[in-house]
Amino acid sequence: MPLALLALAVGAFGIGTTEFVIMGLLPEIAADYGVSIPAAGLLVTGYALGVVVGAPLLTVFGAKVSRKRMLMLLMGLFVLGNLLSALAPNLGVMLTGRVVASLAHGSFFGIGSVVAAELVAPEKKAGAIATMFTGLTVANIVGVPLGTFIGQALGWRTTFAIVAALGVVGLLGIAKLVPAMPRPKGARLRGELKAFRNPQVLLAMAMTVLGFGGVFAAITYIAPMMTHVAGYADGSVTWLLVLFGIGMFLGNLLGGRFADRALMPMLYVALGGLAVVLALFTVTAHNKILAAITILLVGALGFATVPPLQKRVLDQAHGAPTLASAVNIGAFNLGNALAAWLGGLVIAAGLGYTAPNWVGAALAAAALGLALWSAALERRTLTADATTIGDTRIPVHH
């Protein structure tokens, strides 16, 4: 494994920690600023929207910058945002810091995916992307619970200061280990935008929104579901989220490994399994042991889709993958926001805390349908191309 992938994984670990640790520290932050928890929840929403907007925006602005330099600039922005959050005197400044940090998120994973794929042989690309995303999954196992513990014991500002320090380590690692990788000759914004004319790129992004959205429909409401339905104590939710993180870690490794061998079949299995497990979650949520096993499976099947979906976008975007890759990272967060909203709607409608699982199952099933449609279109295109070549007549000169 190239050491450059380790540097990218460290950056991903810091980003994953700052994205999710806020959820465990909302009560402390709300109390410190004297605001309600729903008001403090804007720090979560602001970050997600910042990812969606920042992914294409910063990728476009960095179109003329080498990928290594752009990754370093993004980590610098990440460090700045977390330092601002750590020192924020009020909620408004804190929100600004969160948005600044989030702007680096989408572009880092988008450009990082391209760099990771170029560091290895073609048949190992999905595995390399998965290695970088390992940092994000490990963040949910180690970084988030540890950051929550530190924030509760030493103050939430300490957590964000440590995350900023992690960003510095990631920046130095990229500077030292990632090779200079100038942008391909002739690369232009117009060429990057052309990738979005390809229906396969748009279908892959739609799969991203729906597939991973299915995961977040359930996980967003995991706390009330586990405490009110399964009967867990409030303090157990943190460890259930660690279990979810372990599932993400395992799914990421499996997705990266098998996507290099059979990308579309891997997506069929992951999305189909996710739809079934989420549907069953409406039943298993009533039993502590079965609920815990289901949470592990949701994490595993959900994140098993990430490397193949990211590689699918890279493959279909051909010679101009950077913007499409970054936008696809934004699509994950768009799916998160959409699914969380839909899950909230069914709860508000009085359907119960397990109702979001049905929403998630429907979203995952829709993503599977798109995957099957995408493969059918691809086969049809290949057949048409083969027929055209076969019908070509070579003129004979006498």
Tab-separated table of N, CA and C in Angstrom, residues 61-218:
chain	number	residue	atom	x	y	z
A	61	PHE	N	-13.002	26.045	-8.350
A	61	PHE	CA	-12.002	27.071	-8.071
A	61	PHE	C	-10.582	26.513	-8.134
A	62	GLY	N	-10.439	25.219	-7.813
A	62	GLY	CA	-9.108	24.610	-7.836
A	62	GLY	C	-8.773	23.914	-9.138
A	63	ALA	N	-9.538	24.230	-10.188
A	63	ALA	CA	-9.350	23.531	-11.454
A	63	ALA	C	-7.956	23.715	-12.049
A	64	LYS	N	-7.299	24.833	-11.733
A	64	LYS	CA	-5.984	25.105	-12.315
A	64	LYS	C	-4.843	24.821	-11.337
A	65	VAL	N	-5.187	24.190	-10.199
A	65	VAL	CA	-4.186	23.888	-9.179
A	65	VAL	C	-3.888	22.388	-9.212
A	66	SER	N	-2.633	22.008	-8.973
A	66	SER	CA	-2.295	20.585	-8.941
A	66	SER	C	-3.080	19.909	-7.824
A	67	ARG	N	-3.350	18.641	-7.981
A	67	ARG	CA	-4.186	17.924	-7.021
A	67	ARG	C	-3.540	17.871	-5.640
A	68	LYS	N	-2.232	17.688	-5.591
A	68	LYS	CA	-1.551	17.646	-4.296
A	68	LYS	C	-1.690	18.992	-3.585
A	69	ARG	N	-1.439	20.057	-4.292
A	69	ARG	CA	-1.533	21.391	-3.683
A	69	ARG	C	-2.970	21.672	-3.248
A	70	MET	N	-3.937	21.229	-4.053
A	70	MET	CA	-5.333	21.458	-3.694
A	70	MET	C	-5.691	20.696	-2.423
A	71	LEU	N	-5.203	19.466	-2.282
A	71	LEU	CA	-5.456	18.697	-1.070
A	71	LEU	C	-4.860	19.394	0.157
A	72	MET	N	-3.680	19.970	-0.010
A	72	MET	CA	-3.046	20.693	1.098
A	72	MET	C	-3.853	21.941	1.470
A	73	LEU	N	-4.331	22.654	0.465
A	73	LEU	CA	-5.146	23.842	0.722
A	73	LEU	C	-6.444	23.475	1.435
A	74	LEU	N	-7.031	22.364	1.033
A	74	LEU	CA	-8.281	21.921	1.652
A	74	LEU	C	-8.067	21.541	3.121
A	75	MET	N	-6.961	20.868	3.414
A	75	MET	CA	-6.675	20.531	4.801
A	75	MET	C	-6.408	21.792	5.620
A	76	GLY	N	-5.777	22.780	4.996
A	76	GLY	CA	-5.574	24.067	5.677
A	76	GLY	C	-6.898	24.728	6.014
A	77	LEU	N	-7.854	24.655	5.085
A	77	LEU	CA	-9.194	25.204	5.317
A	77	LEU	C	-9.892	24.446	6.443
A	78	PHE	N	-9.704	23.139	6.459
A	78	PHE	CA	-10.282	22.294	7.503
A	78	PHE	C	-9.729	22.681	8.885
A	79	VAL	N	-8.429	22.885	8.963
A	79	VAL	CA	-7.796	23.287	10.221
A	79	VAL	C	-8.342	24.641	10.680
A	80	LEU	N	-8.438	25.589	9.748
A	80	LEU	CA	-8.951	26.916	10.065
A	80	LEU	C	-10.376	26.847	10.618
A	81	GLY	N	-11.229	26.066	9.976
A	81	GLY	CA	-12.616	25.949	10.413
A	81	GLY	C	-12.739	25.376	11.816
A	82	ASN	N	-11.944	24.349	12.122
A	82	ASN	CA	-12.020	23.740	13.452
A	82	ASN	C	-11.420	24.626	14.533
A	83	LEU	N	-10.384	25.369	14.192
A	83	LEU	CA	-9.838	26.336	15.154
A	83	LEU	C	-10.867	27.422	15.457
A	84	LEU	N	-11.560	27.878	14.414
A	84	LEU	CA	-12.599	28.884	14.594
A	84	LEU	C	-13.712	28.349	15.491
A	85	SER	N	-14.079	27.063	15.289
A	85	SER	CA	-15.099	26.444	16.129
A	85	SER	C	-14.644	26.354	17.580
A	86	ALA	N	-13.371	25.996	17.781
A	86	ALA	CA	-12.839	25.839	19.135
A	86	ALA	C	-12.823	27.157	19.902
A	87	LEU	N	-12.642	28.268	19.181
A	87	LEU	CA	-12.499	29.576	19.823
A	87	LEU	C	-13.766	30.421	19.744
A	88	ALA	N	-14.816	29.899	19.111
A	88	ALA	CA	-16.018	30.696	18.835
A	88	ALA	C	-16.659	31.258	20.095
A	89	PRO	N	-16.879	32.597	20.162
A	89	PRO	CA	-17.488	33.200	21.351
A	89	PRO	C	-19.012	33.066	21.381
A	90	ASN	N	-19.618	32.747	20.227
A	90	ASN	CA	-21.075	32.594	20.183
A	90	ASN	C	-21.464	31.586	19.116
A	91	LEU	N	-22.735	31.237	19.076
A	91	LEU	CA	-23.208	30.195	18.164
A	91	LEU	C	-23.008	30.589	16.707
A	92	GLY	N	-23.192	31.873	16.383
A	92	GLY	CA	-23.021	32.321	15.002
A	92	GLY	C	-21.617	32.087	14.490
A	93	VAL	N	-20.612	32.417	15.304
A	93	VAL	CA	-19.218	32.196	14.905
A	93	VAL	C	-18.916	30.701	14.821
A	94	MET	N	-19.499	29.943	15.760
A	94	MET	CA	-19.337	28.489	15.748
A	94	MET	C	-19.890	27.896	14.453
A	95	LEU	N	-21.063	28.376	14.047
A	95	LEU	CA	-21.666	27.902	12.798
A	95	LEU	C	-20.784	28.257	11.611
A	96	THR	N	-20.197	29.443	11.629
A	96	THR	CA	-19.277	29.849	10.563
A	96	THR	C	-18.089	28.895	10.488
A	97	GLY	N	-17.537	28.559	11.654
A	97	GLY	CA	-16.419	27.625	11.689
A	97	GLY	C	-16.798	26.267	11.135
A	98	ARG	N	-17.997	25.794	11.475
A	98	ARG	CA	-18.467	24.499	10.960
A	98	ARG	C	-18.610	24.523	9.442
A	99	VAL	N	-19.148	25.605	8.926
A	99	VAL	CA	-19.329	25.711	7.477
A	99	VAL	C	-17.976	25.777	6.773
A	100	VAL	N	-17.041	26.547	7.331
A	100	VAL	CA	-15.697	26.637	6.740
A	100	VAL	C	-15.053	25.251	6.675
A	101	ALA	N	-15.147	24.507	7.770
A	101	ALA	CA	-14.572	23.156	7.789
A	101	ALA	C	-15.270	22.242	6.789
A	102	SER	N	-16.587	22.392	6.668
A	102	SER	CA	-17.352	21.513	5.780
A	102	SER	C	-17.050	21.760	4.312
A	103	LEU	N	-16.651	22.983	3.975
A	103	LEU	CA	-16.357	23.296	2.576
A	103	LEU	C	-15.228	22.413	2.036
A	104	ALA	N	-14.318	22.006	2.941
A	104	ALA	CA	-13.196	21.177	2.507
A	104	ALA	C	-13.596	19.716	2.335
A	105	HIS	N	-14.685	19.306	2.973
A	105	HIS	CA	-15.063	17.897	3.062
A	105	HIS	C	-15.253	17.248	1.681
A	106	GLY	N	-16.189	17.762	0.906
A	106	GLY	CA	-16.524	17.136	-0.369
A	106	GLY	C	-15.368	17.124	-1.342
A	107	SER	N	-14.671	18.264	-1.464
A	107	SER	CA	-13.555	18.342	-2.403
A	107	SER	C	-12.417	17.434	-1.974
A	108	PHE	N	-12.176	17.322	-0.657
A	108	PHE	CA	-11.084	16.458	-0.195
A	108	PHE	C	-11.346	15.016	-0.586
A	109	PHE	N	-12.560	14.517	-0.311
A	109	PHE	CA	-12.851	13.132	-0.652
A	109	PHE	C	-12.965	12.941	-2.161
A	110	GLY	N	-13.475	13.959	-2.861
A	110	GLY	CA	-13.589	13.863	-4.316
A	110	GLY	C	-12.233	13.814	-4.984
A	111	ILE	N	-11.377	14.795	-4.692
A	111	ILE	CA	-10.030	14.829	-5.277
A	111	ILE	C	-9.192	13.682	-4.724
A	112	GLY	N	-9.351	13.398	-3.414
A	112	GLY	CA	-8.608	12.295	-2.810
A	112	GLY	C	-8.915	10.968	-3.467
A	113	SER	N	-10.178	10.746	-3.875
A	113	SER	CA	-10.544	9.505	-4.566
A	113	SER	C	-9.800	9.372	-5.889
A	114	VAL	N	-9.708	10.481	-6.618
A	114	VAL	CA	-8.994	10.478	-7.897
A	114	VAL	C	-7.517	10.187	-7.673
A	115	VAL	N	-6.918	10.853	-6.685
A	115	VAL	CA	-5.494	10.648	-6.386
A	115	VAL	C	-5.250	9.208	-5.938
A	116	ALA	N	-6.090	8.699	-5.047
A	116	ALA	CA	-5.928	7.328	-4.554
A	116	ALA	C	-5.990	6.329	-5.703
A	117	ALA	N	-6.925	6.530	-6.613
A	117	ALA	CA	-7.073	5.618	-7.748
A	117	ALA	C	-5.866	5.667	-8.675
A	118	GLU	N	-5.232	6.825	-8.790
A	118	GLU	CA	-4.077	6.965	-9.681
A	118	GLU	C	-2.787	6.445	-9.063
A	119	LEU	N	-2.805	6.183	-7.765
A	119	LEU	CA	-1.599	5.698	-7.084
A	119	LEU	C	-1.395	4.202	-7.262
A	120	VAL	N	-2.407	3.498	-7.755
A	120	VAL	CA	-2.342	2.038	-7.846
A	120	VAL	C	-2.685	1.576	-9.259
A	121	ALA	N	-2.521	0.263	-9.475
A	121	ALA	CA	-2.865	-0.334	-10.767
A	121	ALA	C	-4.376	-0.267	-10.981
A	122	PRO	N	-4.827	-0.259	-12.258
A	122	PRO	CA	-6.258	-0.123	-12.552
A	122	PRO	C	-7.141	-1.139	-11.827
A	123	GLU	N	-6.648	-2.382	-11.673
A	123	GLU	CA	-7.471	-3.407	-11.042
A	123	GLU	C	-7.548	-3.266	-9.524
A	124	LYS	N	-6.857	-2.259	-8.962
A	124	LYS	CA	-6.868	-2.060	-7.509
A	124	LYS	C	-7.467	-0.703	-7.111
A	125	LYS	N	-8.109	-0.032	-8.051
A	125	LYS	CA	-8.595	1.326	-7.793
A	125	LYS	C	-9.629	1.399	-6.673
A	126	ALA	N	-10.633	0.518	-6.710
A	126	ALA	CA	-11.668	0.555	-5.677
A	126	ALA	C	-11.075	0.265	-4.303
A	127	GLY	N	-10.104	-0.637	-4.256
A	127	GLY	CA	-9.436	-0.934	-2.988
A	127	GLY	C	-8.687	0.271	-2.449
A	128	ALA	N	-8.061	1.040	-3.342
A	128	ALA	CA	-7.335	2.243	-2.910
A	128	ALA	C	-8.300	3.299	-2.381
A	129	ILE	N	-9.431	3.468	-3.056
A	129	ILE	CA	-10.451	4.412	-2.590
A	129	ILE	C	-10.961	3.975	-1.215
A	130	ALA	N	-11.170	2.660	-1.060
A	130	ALA	CA	-11.643	2.143	0.220
A	130	ALA	C	-10.628	2.395	1.332
A	131	THR	N	-9.330	2.293	0.997
A	131	THR	CA	-8.289	2.543	2.001
A	131	THR	C	-8.378	3.967	2.518
A	132	MET	N	-8.580	4.928	1.608
A	132	MET	CA	-8.724	6.311	2.046
A	132	MET	C	-9.968	6.467	2.928
A	133	PHE	N	-11.074	5.864	2.521
A	133	PHE	CA	-12.317	5.978	3.291
A	133	PHE	C	-12.258	5.221	4.610
A	134	THR	N	-11.240	4.357	4.774
A	134	THR	CA	-11.070	3.678	6.053
A	134	THR	C	-10.906	4.698	7.178
A	135	GLY	N	-10.242	5.814	6.871
A	135	GLY	CA	-10.084	6.869	7.871
A	135	GLY	C	-11.421	7.381	8.364
A	136	LEU	N	-12.384	7.493	7.458
A	136	LEU	CA	-13.719	7.966	7.820
A	136	LEU	C	-14.444	6.947	8.690
A	137	THR	N	-14.317	5.661	8.343
A	137	THR	CA	-15.006	4.630	9.116
A	137	THR	C	-14.373	4.456	10.498
A	138	VAL	N	-13.035	4.503	10.566
A	138	VAL	CA	-12.357	4.380	11.866
A	138	VAL	C	-12.718	5.569	12.762
A	139	ALA	N	-12.975	6.718	12.154
A	139	ALA	CA	-13.381	7.891	12.935
A	139	ALA	C	-14.656	7.604	13.721
A	140	ASN	N	-15.559	6.820	13.133
A	140	ASN	CA	-16.811	6.498	13.818
A	140	ASN	C	-16.619	5.463	14.921
A	141	ILE	N	-15.532	4.685	14.837
A	141	ILE	CA	-15.256	3.685	15.862
A	141	ILE	C	-14.447	4.277	17.008
A	142	VAL	N	-13.465	5.118	16.674
A	142	VAL	CA	-12.520	5.641	17.661
A	142	VAL	C	-12.692	7.147	17.881
A	143	GLY	N	-12.626	7.909	16.780
A	143	GLY	CA	-12.599	9.365	16.887
A	143	GLY	C	-13.841	9.965	17.523
A	144	VAL	N	-15.010	9.508	17.102
A	144	VAL	CA	-16.257	10.107	17.603
A	144	VAL	C	-16.498	9.807	19.081
A	145	PRO	N	-16.439	8.515	19.511
A	145	PRO	CA	-16.643	8.280	20.949
A	145	PRO	C	-15.548	8.898	21.816
A	146	LEU	N	-14.291	8.870	21.341
A	146	LEU	CA	-13.199	9.465	22.113
A	146	LEU	C	-13.354	10.979	22.173
A	147	GLY	N	-13.723	11.583	21.041
A	147	GLY	CA	-13.938	13.025	21.000
A	147	GLY	C	-15.101	13.451	21.883
A	148	THR	N	-16.138	12.620	21.910
A	148	THR	CA	-17.281	12.908	22.780
A	148	THR	C	-16.872	12.835	24.246
A	149	PHE	N	-16.100	11.790	24.594
A	149	PHE	CA	-15.633	11.629	25.980
A	149	PHE	C	-14.764	12.816	26.411
A	150	ILE	N	-13.823	13.204	25.542
A	150	ILE	CA	-12.937	14.331	25.860
A	150	ILE	C	-13.742	15.617	25.999
A	151	GLY	N	-14.699	15.813	25.087
A	151	GLY	CA	-15.514	17.020	25.130
A	151	GLY	C	-16.349	17.124	26.393
A	152	GLN	N	-16.861	15.979	26.849
A	152	GLN	CA	-17.675	15.975	28.069
A	152	GLN	C	-16.817	16.131	29.317
A	153	ALA	N	-15.561	15.642	29.273
A	153	ALA	CA	-14.680	15.690	30.440
A	153	ALA	C	-13.886	16.989	30.527
A	154	LEU	N	-13.386	17.456	29.364
A	154	LEU	CA	-12.497	18.616	29.359
A	154	LEU	C	-13.093	19.839	28.672
A	155	GLY	N	-14.294	19.705	28.147
A	155	GLY	CA	-14.915	20.809	27.430
A	155	GLY	C	-14.896	20.570	25.932
A	156	TRP	N	-16.001	20.902	25.288
A	156	TRP	CA	-16.116	20.623	23.852
A	156	TRP	C	-15.103	21.386	23.012
A	157	ARG	N	-14.614	22.519	23.491
A	157	ARG	CA	-13.614	23.282	22.735
A	157	ARG	C	-12.316	22.476	22.584
A	158	THR	N	-11.989	21.681	23.611
A	158	THR	CA	-10.786	20.844	23.551
A	158	THR	C	-10.880	19.844	22.406
A	159	THR	N	-12.064	19.277	22.216
A	159	THR	CA	-12.265	18.312	21.132
A	159	THR	C	-11.966	18.940	19.779
A	160	PHE	N	-12.490	20.128	19.533
A	160	PHE	CA	-12.277	20.759	18.225
A	160	PHE	C	-10.831	21.211	18.052
A	161	ALA	N	-10.160	21.562	19.137
A	161	ALA	CA	-8.738	21.910	19.046
A	161	ALA	C	-7.913	20.677	18.662
A	162	ILE	N	-8.257	19.524	19.222
A	162	ILE	CA	-7.562	18.279	18.884
A	162	ILE	C	-7.819	17.897	17.435
A	163	VAL	N	-9.063	18.069	16.986
A	163	VAL	CA	-9.390	17.764	15.584
A	163	VAL	C	-8.588	18.669	14.650
A	164	ALA	N	-8.430	19.947	15.009
A	164	ALA	CA	-7.611	20.858	14.212
A	164	ALA	C	-6.175	20.351	14.140
A	165	ALA	N	-5.654	19.837	15.266
A	165	ALA	CA	-4.304	19.287	15.283
A	165	ALA	C	-4.193	18.070	14.372
A	166	LEU	N	-5.246	17.240	14.347
A	166	LEU	CA	-5.274	16.105	13.419
A	166	LEU	C	-5.189	16.585	11.967
A	167	GLY	N	-5.866	17.699	11.690
A	167	GLY	CA	-5.810	18.278	10.352
A	167	GLY	C	-4.401	18.699	9.980
A	168	VAL	N	-3.659	19.230	10.943
A	168	VAL	CA	-2.262	19.618	10.688
A	168	VAL	C	-1.425	18.388	10.355
A	169	VAL	N	-1.647	17.294	11.101
A	169	VAL	CA	-0.925	16.041	10.826
A	169	VAL	C	-1.247	15.548	9.418
A	170	GLY	N	-2.528	15.599	9.046
A	170	GLY	CA	-2.918	15.188	7.704
A	170	GLY	C	-2.284	16.050	6.632
A	171	LEU	N	-2.251	17.359	6.867
A	171	LEU	CA	-1.645	18.290	5.905
A	171	LEU	C	-0.163	17.980	5.710
A	172	LEU	N	0.562	17.776	6.810
A	172	LEU	CA	1.989	17.463	6.719
A	172	LEU	C	2.217	16.119	6.029
A	173	GLY	N	1.332	15.156	6.303
A	173	GLY	CA	1.451	13.857	5.654
A	173	GLY	C	1.262	13.952	4.151
A	174	ILE	N	0.295	14.743	3.728
A	174	ILE	CA	0.064	14.934	2.287
A	174	ILE	C	1.264	15.621	1.652
A	175	ALA	N	1.792	16.639	2.334
A	175	ALA	CA	2.949	17.369	1.804
A	175	ALA	C	4.157	16.461	1.642
A	176	LYS	N	4.314	15.515	2.566
A	176	LYS	CA	5.493	14.650	2.570
A	176	LYS	C	5.334	13.411	1.702
A	177	LEU	N	4.152	12.815	1.701
A	177	LEU	CA	3.985	11.482	1.121
A	177	LEU	C	3.276	11.436	-0.228
A	178	VAL	N	2.371	12.363	-0.478
A	178	VAL	CA	1.640	12.336	-1.755
A	178	VAL	C	2.542	12.889	-2.854
A	179	PRO	N	2.754	12.147	-3.930
A	179	PRO	CA	3.620	12.633	-5.007
A	179	PRO	C	2.992	13.798	-5.756
A	180	ALA	N	3.838	14.596	-6.369
A	180	ALA	CA	3.342	15.711	-7.181
A	180	ALA	C	2.541	15.142	-8.346
A	181	MET	N	1.297	15.560	-8.454
A	181	MET	CA	0.422	15.026	-9.493
A	181	MET	C	-0.271	16.182	-10.201
A	182	PRO	N	0.403	16.758	-11.210
A	182	PRO	CA	-0.209	17.868	-11.938
A	182	PRO	C	-1.470	17.420	-12.650
A	183	ARG	N	-2.340	18.351	-12.860
A	183	ARG	CA	-3.575	18.025	-13.566
A	183	ARG	C	-3.250	17.585	-14.987
A	184	PRO	N	-4.040	16.649	-15.526
A	184	PRO	CA	-3.787	16.186	-16.895
A	184	PRO	C	-3.787	17.341	-17.880
A	185	LYS	N	-2.913	17.253	-18.865
A	185	LYS	CA	-2.839	18.313	-19.872
A	185	LYS	C	-4.167	18.437	-20.600
A	186	GLY	N	-4.556	19.678	-20.782
A	186	GLY	CA	-5.798	19.935	-21.495
A	186	GLY	C	-7.032	19.885	-20.625
A	187	ALA	N	-6.831	19.623	-19.312
A	187	ALA	CA	-7.984	19.564	-18.404
A	187	ALA	C	-8.609	20.952	-18.268
A	188	ARG	N	-9.880	21.052	-18.516
A	188	ARG	CA	-10.595	22.323	-18.435
A	188	ARG	C	-11.922	22.107	-17.721
A	189	LEU	N	-12.458	23.191	-17.186
A	189	LEU	CA	-13.740	23.107	-16.513
A	189	LEU	C	-14.812	22.601	-17.458
A	190	ARG	N	-14.761	23.060	-18.718
A	190	ARG	CA	-15.758	22.619	-19.691
A	190	ARG	C	-15.718	21.106	-19.856
A	191	GLY	N	-14.488	20.558	-19.872
A	191	GLY	CA	-14.353	19.112	-19.982
A	191	GLY	C	-14.909	18.393	-18.764
A	192	GLU	N	-14.676	18.974	-17.577
A	192	GLU	CA	-15.209	18.373	-16.347
A	192	GLU	C	-16.738	18.383	-16.362
A	193	LEU	N	-17.311	19.481	-16.867
A	193	LEU	CA	-18.773	19.589	-16.899
A	193	LEU	C	-19.393	18.614	-17.896
A	194	LYS	N	-18.639	18.257	-18.946
A	194	LYS	CA	-19.165	17.331	-19.950
A	194	LYS	C	-19.496	15.972	-19.345
A	195	ALA	N	-18.797	15.633	-18.256
A	195	ALA	CA	-19.055	14.335	-17.623
A	195	ALA	C	-20.508	14.204	-17.195
A	196	PHE	N	-21.152	15.344	-16.898
A	196	PHE	CA	-22.532	15.304	-16.407
A	196	PHE	C	-23.536	15.095	-17.543
A	197	ARG	N	-23.056	15.082	-18.776
A	197	ARG	CA	-23.939	14.739	-19.897
A	197	ARG	C	-24.125	13.229	-20.004
A	198	ASN	N	-23.232	12.494	-19.353
A	198	ASN	CA	-23.296	11.039	-19.417
A	198	ASN	C	-24.375	10.535	-18.466
A	199	PRO	N	-25.413	9.895	-18.972
A	199	PRO	CA	-26.487	9.405	-18.093
A	199	PRO	C	-25.980	8.456	-17.008
A	200	GLN	N	-24.902	7.726	-17.299
A	200	GLN	CA	-24.380	6.781	-16.314
A	200	GLN	C	-23.804	7.496	-15.096
A	201	VAL	N	-23.201	8.663	-15.314
A	201	VAL	CA	-22.686	9.456	-14.189
A	201	VAL	C	-23.841	9.924	-13.316
A	202	LEU	N	-24.887	10.415	-13.938
A	202	LEU	CA	-26.051	10.909	-13.185
A	202	LEU	C	-26.767	9.769	-12.470
A	203	LEU	N	-26.838	8.604	-13.104
A	203	LEU	CA	-27.470	7.449	-12.460
A	203	LEU	C	-26.674	7.005	-11.239
A	204	ALA	N	-25.333	7.020	-11.357
A	204	ALA	CA	-24.488	6.638	-10.223
A	204	ALA	C	-24.689	7.599	-9.058
A	205	MET	N	-24.817	8.887	-9.358
A	205	MET	CA	-25.040	9.871	-8.298
A	205	MET	C	-26.420	9.709	-7.666
A	206	ALA	N	-27.407	9.380	-8.471
A	206	ALA	CA	-28.751	9.132	-7.933
A	206	ALA	C	-28.733	7.907	-7.023
A	207	MET	N	-27.966	6.879	-7.416
A	207	MET	CA	-27.814	5.699	-6.557
A	207	MET	C	-27.180	6.084	-5.232
A	208	THR	N	-26.219	7.000	-5.280
A	208	THR	CA	-25.547	7.469	-4.073
A	208	THR	C	-26.536	8.155	-3.139
A	209	VAL	N	-27.340	9.065	-3.698
A	209	VAL	CA	-28.322	9.796	-2.885
A	209	VAL	C	-29.301	8.831	-2.228
A	210	LEU	N	-29.854	7.905	-3.002
A	210	LEU	CA	-30.891	7.010	-2.496
A	210	LEU	C	-30.315	5.900	-1.614
A	211	GLY	N	-29.217	5.299	-2.057
A	211	GLY	CA	-28.649	4.165	-1.329
A	211	GLY	C	-28.158	4.539	0.056
A	212	PHE	N	-27.263	5.531	0.145
A	212	PHE	CA	-26.754	5.908	1.454
A	212	PHE	C	-27.801	6.703	2.229
A	213	GLY	N	-28.718	7.326	1.515
A	213	GLY	CA	-29.830	7.977	2.189
A	213	GLY	C	-30.646	6.971	2.984
A	214	GLY	N	-30.779	5.752	2.444
A	214	GLY	CA	-31.506	4.711	3.155
A	214	GLY	C	-30.904	4.423	4.514
A	215	VAL	N	-29.564	4.471	4.579
A	215	VAL	CA	-28.877	4.244	5.853
A	215	VAL	C	-29.233	5.336	6.856
A	216	PHE	N	-29.170	6.584	6.423
A	216	PHE	CA	-29.371	7.700	7.341
A	216	PHE	C	-30.825	7.889	7.741
A	217	ALA	N	-31.749	7.379	6.947
A	217	ALA	CA	-33.151	7.446	7.360
A	217	ALA	C	-33.322	6.742	8.698
A	218	ALA	N	-32.621	5.621	8.867
A	218	ALA	CA	-32.720	4.860	10.105
A	218	ALA	C	-31.784	5.383	11.185
